[in-house]
Tab-separated table of C-alpha atoms in Angstrom:
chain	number	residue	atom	x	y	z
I	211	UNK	CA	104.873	94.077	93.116
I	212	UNK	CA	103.004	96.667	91.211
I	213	UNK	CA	99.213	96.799	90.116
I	214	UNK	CA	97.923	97.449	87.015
I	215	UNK	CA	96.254	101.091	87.231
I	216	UNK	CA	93.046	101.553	85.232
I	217	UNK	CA	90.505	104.326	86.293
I	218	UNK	CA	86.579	102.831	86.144
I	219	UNK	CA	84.064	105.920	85.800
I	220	UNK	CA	80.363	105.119	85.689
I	221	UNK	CA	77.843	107.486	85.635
I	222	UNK	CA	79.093	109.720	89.336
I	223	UNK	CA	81.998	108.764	90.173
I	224	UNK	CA	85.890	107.605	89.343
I	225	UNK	CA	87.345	104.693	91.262
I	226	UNK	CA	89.969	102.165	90.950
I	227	UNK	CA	89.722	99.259	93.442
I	228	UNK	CA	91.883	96.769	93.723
I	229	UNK	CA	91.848	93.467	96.118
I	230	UNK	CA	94.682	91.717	97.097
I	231	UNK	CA	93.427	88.728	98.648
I	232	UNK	CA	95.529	87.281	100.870
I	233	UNK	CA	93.840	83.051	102.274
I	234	UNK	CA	95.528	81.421	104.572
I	235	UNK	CA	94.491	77.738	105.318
I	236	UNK	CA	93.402	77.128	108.834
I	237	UNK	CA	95.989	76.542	111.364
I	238	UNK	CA	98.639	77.346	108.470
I	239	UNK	CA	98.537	73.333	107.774
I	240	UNK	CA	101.249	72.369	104.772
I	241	UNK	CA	98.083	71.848	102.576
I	242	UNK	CA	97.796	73.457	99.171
I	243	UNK	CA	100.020	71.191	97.326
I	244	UNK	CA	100.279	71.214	93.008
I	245	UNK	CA	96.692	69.511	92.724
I	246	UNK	CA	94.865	71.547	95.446
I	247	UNK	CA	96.199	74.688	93.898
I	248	UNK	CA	95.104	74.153	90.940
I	249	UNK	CA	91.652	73.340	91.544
I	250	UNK	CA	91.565	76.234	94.279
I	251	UNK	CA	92.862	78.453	91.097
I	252	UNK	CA	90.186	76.966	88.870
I	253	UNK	CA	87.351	77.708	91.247
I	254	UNK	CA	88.339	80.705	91.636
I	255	UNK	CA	88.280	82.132	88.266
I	256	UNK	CA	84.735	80.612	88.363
I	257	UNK	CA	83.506	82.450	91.239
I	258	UNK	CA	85.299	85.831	89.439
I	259	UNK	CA	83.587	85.131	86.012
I	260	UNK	CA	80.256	84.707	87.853
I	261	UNK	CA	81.017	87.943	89.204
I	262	UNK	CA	82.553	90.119	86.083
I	263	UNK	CA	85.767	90.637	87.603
I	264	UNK	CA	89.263	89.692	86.286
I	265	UNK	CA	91.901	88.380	88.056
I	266	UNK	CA	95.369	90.061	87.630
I	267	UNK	CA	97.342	87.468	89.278
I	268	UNK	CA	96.714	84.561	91.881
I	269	UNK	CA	99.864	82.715	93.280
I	270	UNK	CA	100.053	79.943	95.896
I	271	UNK	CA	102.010	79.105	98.757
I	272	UNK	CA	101.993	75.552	100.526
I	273	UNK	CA	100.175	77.271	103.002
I	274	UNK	CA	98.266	80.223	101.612
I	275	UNK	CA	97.007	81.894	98.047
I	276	UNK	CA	97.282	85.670	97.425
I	277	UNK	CA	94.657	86.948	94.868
I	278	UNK	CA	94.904	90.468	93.221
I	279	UNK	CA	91.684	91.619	90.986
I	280	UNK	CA	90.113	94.890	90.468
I	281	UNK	CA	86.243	95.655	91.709
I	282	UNK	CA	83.487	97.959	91.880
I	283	UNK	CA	82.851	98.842	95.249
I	284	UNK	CA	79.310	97.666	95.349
I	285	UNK	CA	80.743	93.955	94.730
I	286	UNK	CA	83.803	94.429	96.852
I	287	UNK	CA	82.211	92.577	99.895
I	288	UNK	CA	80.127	90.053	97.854
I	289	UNK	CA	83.241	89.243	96.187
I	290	UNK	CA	85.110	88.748	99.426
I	291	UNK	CA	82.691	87.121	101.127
I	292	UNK	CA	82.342	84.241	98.055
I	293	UNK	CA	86.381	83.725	97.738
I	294	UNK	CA	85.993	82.860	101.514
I	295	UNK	CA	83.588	80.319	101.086
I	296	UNK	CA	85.420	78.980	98.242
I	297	UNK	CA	88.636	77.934	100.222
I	298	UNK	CA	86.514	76.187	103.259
I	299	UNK	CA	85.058	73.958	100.790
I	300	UNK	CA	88.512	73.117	98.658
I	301	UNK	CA	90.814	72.968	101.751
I	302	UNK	CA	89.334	72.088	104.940
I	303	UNK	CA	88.128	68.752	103.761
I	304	UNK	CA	91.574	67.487	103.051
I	305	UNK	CA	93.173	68.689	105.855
I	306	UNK	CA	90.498	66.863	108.441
C-alpha cells in the first residue's frame, strides 16, 4: 500500500507525517461487525475534523481498524491519544 506524499512547510521547517493507525479490539474479540464499523468510521472522521486532519483511508477488520492520515507533529500525540479513546467507548461496551 502506498501513501500519498505531500510536503507541509510552515514557517521553519518541512515535514510530512503520516499515521497509520493500526486498533485492535481488546482480547481480539470477533466484534466490529458492518454496524459497529460504521459508526467507529463515523466517529472517527469526527474526532479528525475536530482536529484539521484528513483521513486517507480507514478499513476494518472483524477484529481491528487500520487508519492512515497525515499530521503535524505538534498534534501527532493528541491525535493518537483521542482515536484511542474513541474505540473504548464504541467497542468495549458491546463486547461486555
Amino acid at each position: 500500500m502506498l501513501l500519498k506524499t505531500n510536503l507541509r512547510i510552515p514557517a521553519l521547517y518541512v515535514y510530512s507525517l503520516q499515521f497509520h493507525h493500526v486498533a485492535c479490539v481488546k482480547y481480539r474479540h470477533k466484534a466490529l461487525n458492518e454496524i459497529i464499523a460504521k459508526k467507529l468510521k463515523s466517529i472517527n472522521l469526527d474526532a479528525a475534523k475536530a482536529f484539521g486532519v484528513e483521513i486517507i483511508e480507514q478499513e476494518t477488520a472483524i477484529d481491528h481498524i487500520h487508519i492512515s492520515f497525515p499530521v503535524s507533529p505538534d498534534t501527532a500525540f493528541k491525535i493518537s491519544k483521542q482515536l484511542k479513546l474513541c474505540i473504548r467507548k464504541v467497542i468495549i461496551p458491546r463486547v461486555s
